[in-house]
Short mmCIF file of C-alpha atoms and ligand atoms in Angstrom, two decimals:
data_model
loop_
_atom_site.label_atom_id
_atom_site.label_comp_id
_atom_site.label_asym_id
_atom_site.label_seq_id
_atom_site.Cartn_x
_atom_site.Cartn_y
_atom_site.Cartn_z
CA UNK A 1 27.98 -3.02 3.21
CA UNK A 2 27.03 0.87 3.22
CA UNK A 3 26.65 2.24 6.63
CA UNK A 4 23.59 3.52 7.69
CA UNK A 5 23.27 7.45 6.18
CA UNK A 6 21.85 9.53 9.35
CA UNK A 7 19.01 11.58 8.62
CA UNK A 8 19.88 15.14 9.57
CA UNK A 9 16.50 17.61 10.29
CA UNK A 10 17.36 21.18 9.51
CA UNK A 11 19.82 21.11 6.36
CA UNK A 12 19.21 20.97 2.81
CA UNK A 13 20.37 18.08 1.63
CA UNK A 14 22.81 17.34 -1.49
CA UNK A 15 20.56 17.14 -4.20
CA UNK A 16 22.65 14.33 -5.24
CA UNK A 17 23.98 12.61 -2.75
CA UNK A 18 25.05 9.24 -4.63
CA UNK A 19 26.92 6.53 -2.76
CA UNK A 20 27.98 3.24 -4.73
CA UNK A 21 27.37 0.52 -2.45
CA UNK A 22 28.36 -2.15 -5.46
CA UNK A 23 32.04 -4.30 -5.45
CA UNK A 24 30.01 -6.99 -8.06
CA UNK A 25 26.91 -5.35 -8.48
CA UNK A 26 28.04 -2.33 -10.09
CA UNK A 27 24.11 -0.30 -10.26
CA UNK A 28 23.09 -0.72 -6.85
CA UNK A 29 22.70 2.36 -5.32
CA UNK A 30 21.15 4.48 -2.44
CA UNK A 31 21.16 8.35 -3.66
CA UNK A 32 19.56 10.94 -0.89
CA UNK A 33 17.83 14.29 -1.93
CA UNK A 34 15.61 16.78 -1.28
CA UNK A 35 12.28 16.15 -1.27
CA UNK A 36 10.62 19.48 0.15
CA UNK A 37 10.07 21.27 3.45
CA UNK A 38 7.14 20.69 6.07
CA UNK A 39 5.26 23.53 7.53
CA UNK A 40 7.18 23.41 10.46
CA UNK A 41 10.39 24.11 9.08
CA UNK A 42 11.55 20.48 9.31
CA UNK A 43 13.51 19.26 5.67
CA UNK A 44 11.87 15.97 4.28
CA UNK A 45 14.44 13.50 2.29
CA UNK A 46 13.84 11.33 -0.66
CA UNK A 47 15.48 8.10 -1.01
CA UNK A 48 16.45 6.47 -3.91
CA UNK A 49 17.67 2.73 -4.20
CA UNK A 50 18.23 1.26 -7.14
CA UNK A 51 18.89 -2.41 -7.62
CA UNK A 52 21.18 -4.58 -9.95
CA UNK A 53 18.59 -4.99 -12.89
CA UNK A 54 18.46 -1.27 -12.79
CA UNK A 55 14.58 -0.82 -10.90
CA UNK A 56 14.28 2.04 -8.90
CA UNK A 57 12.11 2.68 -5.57
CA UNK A 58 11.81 6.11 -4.48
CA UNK A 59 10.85 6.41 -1.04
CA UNK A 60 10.12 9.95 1.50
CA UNK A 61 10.20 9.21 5.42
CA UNK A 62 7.38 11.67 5.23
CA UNK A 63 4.52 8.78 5.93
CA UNK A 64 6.74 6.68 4.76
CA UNK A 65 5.26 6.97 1.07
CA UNK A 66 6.82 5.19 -1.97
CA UNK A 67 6.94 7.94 -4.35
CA UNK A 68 7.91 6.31 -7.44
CA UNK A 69 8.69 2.83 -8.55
CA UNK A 70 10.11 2.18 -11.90
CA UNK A 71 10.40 -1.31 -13.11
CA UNK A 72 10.82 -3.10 -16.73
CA UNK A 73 8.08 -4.16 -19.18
CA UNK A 74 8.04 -7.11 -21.18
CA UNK A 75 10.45 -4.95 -23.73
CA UNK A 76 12.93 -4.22 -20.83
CA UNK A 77 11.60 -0.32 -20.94
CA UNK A 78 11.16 1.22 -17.21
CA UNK A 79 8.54 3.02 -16.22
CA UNK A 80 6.88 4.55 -13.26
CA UNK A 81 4.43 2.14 -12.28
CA UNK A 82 2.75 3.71 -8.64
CA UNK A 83 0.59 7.60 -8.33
CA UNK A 84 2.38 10.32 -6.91
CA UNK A 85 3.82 13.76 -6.46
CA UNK A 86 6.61 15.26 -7.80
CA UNK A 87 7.83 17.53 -4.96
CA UNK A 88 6.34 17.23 -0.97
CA UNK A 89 4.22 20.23 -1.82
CA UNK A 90 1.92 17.53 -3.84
CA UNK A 91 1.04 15.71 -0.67
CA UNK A 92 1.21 18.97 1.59
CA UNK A 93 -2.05 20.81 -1.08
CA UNK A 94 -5.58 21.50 0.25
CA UNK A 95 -6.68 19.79 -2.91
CA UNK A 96 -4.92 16.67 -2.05
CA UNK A 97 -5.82 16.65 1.77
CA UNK A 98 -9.66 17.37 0.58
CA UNK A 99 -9.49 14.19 -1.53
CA UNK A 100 -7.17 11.90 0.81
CA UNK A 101 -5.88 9.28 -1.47
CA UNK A 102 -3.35 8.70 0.99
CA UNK A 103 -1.14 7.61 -2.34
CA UNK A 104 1.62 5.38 -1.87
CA UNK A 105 1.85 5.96 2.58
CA UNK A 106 1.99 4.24 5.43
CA UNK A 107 -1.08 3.21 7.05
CA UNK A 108 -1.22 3.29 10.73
CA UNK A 109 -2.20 2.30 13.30
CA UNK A 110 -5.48 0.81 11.76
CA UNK A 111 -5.31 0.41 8.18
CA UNK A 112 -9.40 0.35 6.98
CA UNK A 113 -12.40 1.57 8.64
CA UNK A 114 -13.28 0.95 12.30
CA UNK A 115 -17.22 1.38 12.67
CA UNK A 116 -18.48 4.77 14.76
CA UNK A 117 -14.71 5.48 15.77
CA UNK A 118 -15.26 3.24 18.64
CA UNK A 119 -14.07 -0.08 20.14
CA UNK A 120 -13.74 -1.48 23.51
CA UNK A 121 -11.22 -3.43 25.24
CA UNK A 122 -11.26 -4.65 28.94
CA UNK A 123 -14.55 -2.68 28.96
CA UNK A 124 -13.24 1.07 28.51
CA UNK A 125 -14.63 2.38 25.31
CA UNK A 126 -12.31 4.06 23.37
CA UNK A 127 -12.86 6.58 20.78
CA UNK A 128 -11.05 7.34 17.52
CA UNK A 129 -11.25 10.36 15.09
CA UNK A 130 -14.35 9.63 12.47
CA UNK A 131 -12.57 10.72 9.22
CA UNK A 132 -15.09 8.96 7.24
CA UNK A 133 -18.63 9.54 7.34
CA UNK A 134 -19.12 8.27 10.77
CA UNK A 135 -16.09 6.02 10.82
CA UNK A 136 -12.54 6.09 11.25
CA UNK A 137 -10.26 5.15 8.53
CA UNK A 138 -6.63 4.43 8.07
CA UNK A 139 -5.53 6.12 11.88
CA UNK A 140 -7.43 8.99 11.82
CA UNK A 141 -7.08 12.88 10.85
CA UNK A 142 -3.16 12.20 11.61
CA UNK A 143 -2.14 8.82 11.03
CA UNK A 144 0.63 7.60 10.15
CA UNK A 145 0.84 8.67 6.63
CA UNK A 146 1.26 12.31 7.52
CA UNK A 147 4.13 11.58 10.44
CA UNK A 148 7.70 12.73 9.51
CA UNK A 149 9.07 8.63 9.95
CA UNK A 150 13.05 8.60 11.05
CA UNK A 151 14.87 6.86 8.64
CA UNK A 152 18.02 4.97 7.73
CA UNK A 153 19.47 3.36 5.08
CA UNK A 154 20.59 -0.19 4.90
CA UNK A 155 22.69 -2.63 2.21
CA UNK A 156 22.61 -6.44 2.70
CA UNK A 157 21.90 -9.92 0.90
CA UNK A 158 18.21 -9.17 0.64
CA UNK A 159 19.13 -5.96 -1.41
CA UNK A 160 18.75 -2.00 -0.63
CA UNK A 161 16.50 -0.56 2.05
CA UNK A 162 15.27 1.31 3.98
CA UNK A 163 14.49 1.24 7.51
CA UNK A 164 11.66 3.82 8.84
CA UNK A 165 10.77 3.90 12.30
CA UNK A 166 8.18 6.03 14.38
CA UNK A 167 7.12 6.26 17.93
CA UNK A 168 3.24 7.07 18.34
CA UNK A 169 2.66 8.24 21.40
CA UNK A 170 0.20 7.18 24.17
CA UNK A 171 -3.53 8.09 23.20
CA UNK A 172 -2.15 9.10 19.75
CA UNK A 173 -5.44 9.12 17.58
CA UNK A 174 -7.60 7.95 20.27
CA UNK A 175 -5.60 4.71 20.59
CA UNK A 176 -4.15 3.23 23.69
CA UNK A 177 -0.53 2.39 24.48
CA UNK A 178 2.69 4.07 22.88
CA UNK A 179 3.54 2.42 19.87
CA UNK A 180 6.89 1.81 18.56
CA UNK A 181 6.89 1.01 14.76
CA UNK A 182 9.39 -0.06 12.55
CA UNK A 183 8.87 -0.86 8.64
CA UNK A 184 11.73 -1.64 6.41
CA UNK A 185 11.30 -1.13 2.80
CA UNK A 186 13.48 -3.64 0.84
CA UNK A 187 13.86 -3.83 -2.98
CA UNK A 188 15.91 -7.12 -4.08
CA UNK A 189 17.65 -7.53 -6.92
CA UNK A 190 15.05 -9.49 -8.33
CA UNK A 191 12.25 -6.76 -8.87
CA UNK A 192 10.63 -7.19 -5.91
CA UNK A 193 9.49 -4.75 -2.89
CA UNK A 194 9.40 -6.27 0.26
CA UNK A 195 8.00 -4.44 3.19
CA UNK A 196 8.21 -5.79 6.81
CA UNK A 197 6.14 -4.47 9.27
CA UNK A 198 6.95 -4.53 12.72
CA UNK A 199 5.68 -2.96 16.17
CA UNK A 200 5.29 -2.81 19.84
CA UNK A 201 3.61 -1.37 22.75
CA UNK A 202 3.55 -1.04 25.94
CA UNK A 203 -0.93 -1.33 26.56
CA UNK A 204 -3.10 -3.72 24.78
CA UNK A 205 -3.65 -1.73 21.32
CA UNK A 206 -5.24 -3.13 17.54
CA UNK A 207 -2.41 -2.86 14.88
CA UNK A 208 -3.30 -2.84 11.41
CA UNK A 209 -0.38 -1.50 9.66
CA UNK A 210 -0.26 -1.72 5.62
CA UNK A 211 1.02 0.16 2.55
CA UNK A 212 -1.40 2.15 0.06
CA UNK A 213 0.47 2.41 -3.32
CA UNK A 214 -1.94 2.85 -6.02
CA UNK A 215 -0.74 0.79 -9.50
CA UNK A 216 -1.09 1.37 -13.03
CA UNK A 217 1.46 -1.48 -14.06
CA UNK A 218 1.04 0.31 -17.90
CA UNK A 219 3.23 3.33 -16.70
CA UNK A 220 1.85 6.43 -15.19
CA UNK A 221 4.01 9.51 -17.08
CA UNK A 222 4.19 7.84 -20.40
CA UNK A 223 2.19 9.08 -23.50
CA UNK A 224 -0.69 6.79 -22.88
CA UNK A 225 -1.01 7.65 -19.13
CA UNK A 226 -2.84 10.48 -19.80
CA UNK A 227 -6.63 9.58 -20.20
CA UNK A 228 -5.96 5.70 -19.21
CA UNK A 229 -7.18 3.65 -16.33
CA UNK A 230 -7.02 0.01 -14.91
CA UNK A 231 -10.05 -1.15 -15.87
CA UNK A 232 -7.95 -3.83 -18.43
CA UNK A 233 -5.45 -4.94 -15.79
CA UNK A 234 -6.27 -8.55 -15.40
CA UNK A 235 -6.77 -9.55 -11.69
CA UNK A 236 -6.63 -13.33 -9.93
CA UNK A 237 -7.51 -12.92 -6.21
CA UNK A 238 -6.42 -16.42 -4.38
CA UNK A 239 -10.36 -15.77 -2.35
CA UNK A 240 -13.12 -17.73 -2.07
CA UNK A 241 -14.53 -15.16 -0.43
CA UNK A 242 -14.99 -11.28 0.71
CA UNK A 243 -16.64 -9.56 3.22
CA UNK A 244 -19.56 -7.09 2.32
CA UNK A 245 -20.17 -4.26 3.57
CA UNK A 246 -22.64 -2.12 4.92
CA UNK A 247 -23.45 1.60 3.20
CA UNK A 248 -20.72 3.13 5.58
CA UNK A 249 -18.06 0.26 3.76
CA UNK A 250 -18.47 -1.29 7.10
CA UNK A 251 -17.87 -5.64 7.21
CA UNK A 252 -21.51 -6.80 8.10
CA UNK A 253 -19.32 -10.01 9.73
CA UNK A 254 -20.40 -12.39 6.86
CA UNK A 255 -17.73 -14.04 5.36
CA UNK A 256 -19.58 -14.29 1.37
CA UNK A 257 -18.35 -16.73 -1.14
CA UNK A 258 -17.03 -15.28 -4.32
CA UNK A 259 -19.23 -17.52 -6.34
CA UNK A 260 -21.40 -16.46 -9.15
CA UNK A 261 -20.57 -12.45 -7.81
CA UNK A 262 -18.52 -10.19 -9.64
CA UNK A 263 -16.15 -10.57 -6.55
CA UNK A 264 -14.65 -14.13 -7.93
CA UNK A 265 -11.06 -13.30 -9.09
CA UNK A 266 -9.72 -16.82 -8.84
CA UNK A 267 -9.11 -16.75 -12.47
CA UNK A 268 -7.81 -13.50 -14.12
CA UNK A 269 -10.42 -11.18 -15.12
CA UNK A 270 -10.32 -8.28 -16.16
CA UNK A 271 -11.08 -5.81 -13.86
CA UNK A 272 -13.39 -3.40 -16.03
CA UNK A 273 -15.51 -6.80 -17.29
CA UNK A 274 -18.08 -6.69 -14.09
CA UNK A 275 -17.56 -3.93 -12.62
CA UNK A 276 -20.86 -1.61 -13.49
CA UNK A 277 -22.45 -4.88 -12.89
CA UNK A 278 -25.85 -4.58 -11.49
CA UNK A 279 -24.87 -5.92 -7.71
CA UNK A 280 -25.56 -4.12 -4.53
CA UNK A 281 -22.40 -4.62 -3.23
CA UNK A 282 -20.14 -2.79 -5.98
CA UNK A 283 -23.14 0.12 -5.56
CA UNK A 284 -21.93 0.77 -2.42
CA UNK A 285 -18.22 0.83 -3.21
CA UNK A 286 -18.74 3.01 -6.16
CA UNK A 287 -16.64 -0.16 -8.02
CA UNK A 288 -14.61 -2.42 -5.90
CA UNK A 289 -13.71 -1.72 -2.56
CA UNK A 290 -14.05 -4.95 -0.56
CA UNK A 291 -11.60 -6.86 1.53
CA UNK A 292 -10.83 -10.52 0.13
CA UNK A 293 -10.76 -13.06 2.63
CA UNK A 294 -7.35 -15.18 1.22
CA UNK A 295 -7.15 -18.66 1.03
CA UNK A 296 -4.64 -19.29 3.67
CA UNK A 297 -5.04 -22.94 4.05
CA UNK A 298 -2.20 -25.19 5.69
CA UNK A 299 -0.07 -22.23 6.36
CA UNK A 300 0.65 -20.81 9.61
CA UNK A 301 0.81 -17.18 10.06
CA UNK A 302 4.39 -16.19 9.55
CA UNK A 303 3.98 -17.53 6.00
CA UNK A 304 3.43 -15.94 2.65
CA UNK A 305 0.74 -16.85 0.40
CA UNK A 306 0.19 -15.49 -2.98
CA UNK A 307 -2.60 -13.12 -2.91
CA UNK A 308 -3.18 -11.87 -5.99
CA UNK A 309 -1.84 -11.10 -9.84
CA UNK A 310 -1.81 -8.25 -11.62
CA UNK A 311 -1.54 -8.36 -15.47
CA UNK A 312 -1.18 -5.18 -17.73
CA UNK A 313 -2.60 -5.27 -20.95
CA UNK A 314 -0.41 -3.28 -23.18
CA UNK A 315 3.26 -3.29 -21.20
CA UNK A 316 2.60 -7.09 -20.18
CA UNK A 317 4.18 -5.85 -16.65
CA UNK A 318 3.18 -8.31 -14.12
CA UNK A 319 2.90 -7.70 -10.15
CA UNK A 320 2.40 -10.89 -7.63
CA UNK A 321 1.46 -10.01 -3.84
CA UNK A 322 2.61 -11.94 -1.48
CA UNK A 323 1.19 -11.27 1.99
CA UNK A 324 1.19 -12.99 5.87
CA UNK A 325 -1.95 -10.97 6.02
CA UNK A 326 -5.29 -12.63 6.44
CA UNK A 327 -6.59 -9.68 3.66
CA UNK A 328 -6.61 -7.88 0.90
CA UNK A 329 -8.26 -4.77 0.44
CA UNK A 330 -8.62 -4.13 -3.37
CA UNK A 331 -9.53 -0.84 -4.01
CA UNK A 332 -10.61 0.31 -7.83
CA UNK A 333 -9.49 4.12 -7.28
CA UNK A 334 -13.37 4.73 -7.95
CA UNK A 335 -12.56 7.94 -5.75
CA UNK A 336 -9.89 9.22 -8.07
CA UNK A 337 -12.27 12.14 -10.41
CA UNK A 338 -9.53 14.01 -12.07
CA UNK A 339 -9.03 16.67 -9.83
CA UNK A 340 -5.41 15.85 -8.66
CA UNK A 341 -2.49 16.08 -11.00
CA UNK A 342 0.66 13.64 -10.60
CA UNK A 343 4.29 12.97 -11.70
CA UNK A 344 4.81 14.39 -14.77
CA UNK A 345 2.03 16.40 -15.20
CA UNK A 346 -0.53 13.37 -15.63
CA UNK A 347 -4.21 13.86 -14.89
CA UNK A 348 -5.51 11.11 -12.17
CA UNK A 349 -8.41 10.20 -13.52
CA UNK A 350 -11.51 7.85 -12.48
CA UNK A 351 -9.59 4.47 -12.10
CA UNK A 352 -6.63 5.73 -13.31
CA UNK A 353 -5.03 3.53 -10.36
CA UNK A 354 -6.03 1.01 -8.14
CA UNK A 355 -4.87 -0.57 -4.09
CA UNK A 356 -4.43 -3.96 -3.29
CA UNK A 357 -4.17 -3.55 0.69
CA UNK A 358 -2.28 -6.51 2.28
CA UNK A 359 -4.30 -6.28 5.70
CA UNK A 360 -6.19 -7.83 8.70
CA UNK A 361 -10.46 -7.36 8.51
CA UNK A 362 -11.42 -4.28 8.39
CA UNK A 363 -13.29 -3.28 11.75
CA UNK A 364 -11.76 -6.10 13.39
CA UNK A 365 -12.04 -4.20 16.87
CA UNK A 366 -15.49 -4.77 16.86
CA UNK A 367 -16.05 -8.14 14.93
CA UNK A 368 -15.38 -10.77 17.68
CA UNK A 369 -15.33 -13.63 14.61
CA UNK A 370 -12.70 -12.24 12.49
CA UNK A 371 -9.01 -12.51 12.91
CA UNK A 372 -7.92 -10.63 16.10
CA UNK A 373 -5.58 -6.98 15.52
CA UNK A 374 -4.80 -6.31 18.92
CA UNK A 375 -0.66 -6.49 20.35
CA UNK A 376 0.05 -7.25 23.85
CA UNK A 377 2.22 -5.33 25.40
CA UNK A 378 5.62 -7.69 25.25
CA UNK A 379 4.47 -9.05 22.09
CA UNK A 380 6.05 -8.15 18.84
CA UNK A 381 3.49 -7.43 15.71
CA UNK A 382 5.11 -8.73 12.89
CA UNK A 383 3.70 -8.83 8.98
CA UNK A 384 5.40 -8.91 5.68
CA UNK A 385 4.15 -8.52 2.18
CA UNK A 386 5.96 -8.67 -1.14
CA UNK A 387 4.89 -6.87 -4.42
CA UNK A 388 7.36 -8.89 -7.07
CA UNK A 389 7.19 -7.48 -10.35
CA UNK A 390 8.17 -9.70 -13.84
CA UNK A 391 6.36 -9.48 -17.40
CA UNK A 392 4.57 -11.81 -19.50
CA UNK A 393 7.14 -13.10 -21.91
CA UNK A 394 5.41 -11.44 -25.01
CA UNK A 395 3.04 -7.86 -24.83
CA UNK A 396 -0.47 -8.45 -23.19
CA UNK A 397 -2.19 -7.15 -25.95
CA UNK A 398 -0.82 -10.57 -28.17
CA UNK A 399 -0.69 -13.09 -25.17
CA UNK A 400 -0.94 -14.07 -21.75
CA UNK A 401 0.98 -16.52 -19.59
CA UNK A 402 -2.56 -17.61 -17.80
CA UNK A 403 -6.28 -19.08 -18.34
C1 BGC B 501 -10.48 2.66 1.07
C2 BGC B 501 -11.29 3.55 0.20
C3 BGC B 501 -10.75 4.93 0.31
C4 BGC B 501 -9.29 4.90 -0.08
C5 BGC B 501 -8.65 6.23 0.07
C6 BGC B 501 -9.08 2.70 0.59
O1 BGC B 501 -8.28 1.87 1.37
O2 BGC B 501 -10.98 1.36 1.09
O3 BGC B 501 -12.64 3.53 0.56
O4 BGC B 501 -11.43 5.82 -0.50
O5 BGC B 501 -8.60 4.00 0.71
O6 BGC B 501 -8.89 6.74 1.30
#
């Protein structure tokens, strides 16, 4: 087992910095390098772990973003498969705070919108940056996706990891209690990225931690990434319903069925085939931004269920979610207009990448009937989601494994 490699603020790191943490499994590895310098003098890391079938996850402690993530095609080619930056400068530009993508971070303490910036518990209001419109989304001007996470590196039967951990201070963002978080970023030697979510606090707080990677399972630095969007990923969402949303993207508190909408995902569809449909509810997401209410039925709340499939067309990459969440926030990138450039020089254009937010309700604060986000102090918040990749066993474009 590798011992933990301590993060040290205030040196450049070895650009290289490879360790072999193998015996049997001769290409797993954890390589540390530089990744760029904040403002504030402080040296940001990128970690690198690569697994036994070769797939690499590229992870900064700076909001804890996944950076890259390169997994096989049906063909056994690799390929960067999440938007992204280069360098730390990327996520540092004006252009990129302007347009807030928050690619690939952290998302904390609320992931989603929480109506007005307000919510009240035991009768004291409390109020939260409104980042969004008039609402607060994903923690505020500083959440957690712009906090320089500790980190440490870890080696063990469920693969190579690593294990970020941040305390948010009382009031931080408006919200109550201090917060001690703790996510662990795992990728198995299976092709699969496993994030475990953990926190604690020491006041009565909502938690809504998640993870905001935006996929393009056809490769984003390729030849065809330039120009390219999702719109023919296939999609199954295990929902029978959503919840729509107000003009602000705020839950009205229905719970809608998926039936007969351009929201019903239980088979694979492609995403592009409704999605200028004439419907008041994609209007006001510019596409699809809804959360899916999953069918969790007969399973407690420690347990995984599948929560959606994502098919590529022409690499026949595949990508199952696996959530304890309640959620899913699937998000079409209808925000993304071309002005940022990525990894490899490649223009992110209009759907060039989409979300699938393993979450509680958005708003749940103030939404007495959906499931309840706040921690008790001496409680322990605990959520895990699993993106597992694999490929169709011939190219998309000739056949899929489903409908
Ligand atoms: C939200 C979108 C937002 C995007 C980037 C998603 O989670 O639902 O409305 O534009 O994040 O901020």
């Amino acid at each position: 087992m590798l011992a933990a490699l301590p993060l040290v603020a205030g040196i450049a790191f070895a650009q290289e910095t490879k360790q072999d943490v193998t015996g049997m499994e001769q290409q797993r590895n954890i390589e540390q390098g530089a990744f760029g310098t904040l403002p504030d003098g402080s040296e940001v890391a990128l970690y690198t772990l690569t697994n036994a079938q070769g797939a690499r996850l590229s992870v900064t402690p700076y909001g804890g973003i996944i950076v890259a993530l390169e997994v096989p095609d049906a063909e056994g080619e690799f390929e960067d498969v999440v938007l992204g930056f280069d360098r730390l400068e990327g996520y540092l530009s004006e252009t990129y705070r302007q347009a807030n993508p928050y690619f690939g971070a952290l998302i904390g303490r609320y992931g989603n919108r929480i109506a007005g910036g307000k919510f009240s518990l035991d009768g004291k209001v409390h109020t939260l940056p409104t980042n969004d419109g008039d609402n607060h989304l994903h923690g505020g001007d500083r959440g957690f996706d712009r906090r320089l996470w500790k980190a440490e590196t870890v080696e063990d039967e469920r693969g190579v990891g690593l294990i970020l951990t941040l305390t948010s201070p009382d009031g931080d963002q408006g919200y109550p209690g201090e917060l001690q978080a703790r996510v662990r970023y795992t990728l198995s030697d299976d092709n699969a990225v496993i994030v475990d979510y953990e926190a604690t606090s020491d006041a009565t707080t909502p938690v809504n931690l998640t993870q905001h990677s935006y996929f393009n399972l056809d490769g984003v630095t390729g030849e065809r990434a330039d120009g390219d969007d999702i719109l023919d990923h296939r999609l199954t969402i295990n929902a029978d319903a959503f919840t729509p949303v107000d003009e602000g993207l705020i839950p009205t508190g229905e719970l809608r069925s998926v039936a007969q909408t351009p929201f019903d995902f239980r088979k694979p569809t492609a995403i592009g085939e409704r999605i200028e449909a004439d419907n008041t509810q994609l209007a006001r997401g510019k596409g699809y931004d809804h959360n899916f209410v999953l069918d969790r039925d007969g399973l407690d709340e420690n347990e995984l269920v599948t929560a959606a499939r994502l098919e590529a067309e022409h690499s026949g990459r595949v990508m199952e979610v696996l959530t304890t969440e309640p959620g899913l926030q699937f998000y079409s990138g209808n925000f993304l207009d071309g002005s940022l450039t990525g990894k490899g020089g490649t223009t992110y254009g209009h759907r060039f990448g989409l979300a699938l937010e393993t979450q509680h309700f958005p708003d749940s604060p103030n939404q007495p009937d959906f499931p309840s986000t706040l921690l008790q102090p001496g409680e322990t918040y605990q959520s895990q989601t699993r993106y597992v990749f694999s490929t169709n066993s011939t190219t998309g474009e000739s056949e899929t494994t489903s409908n």
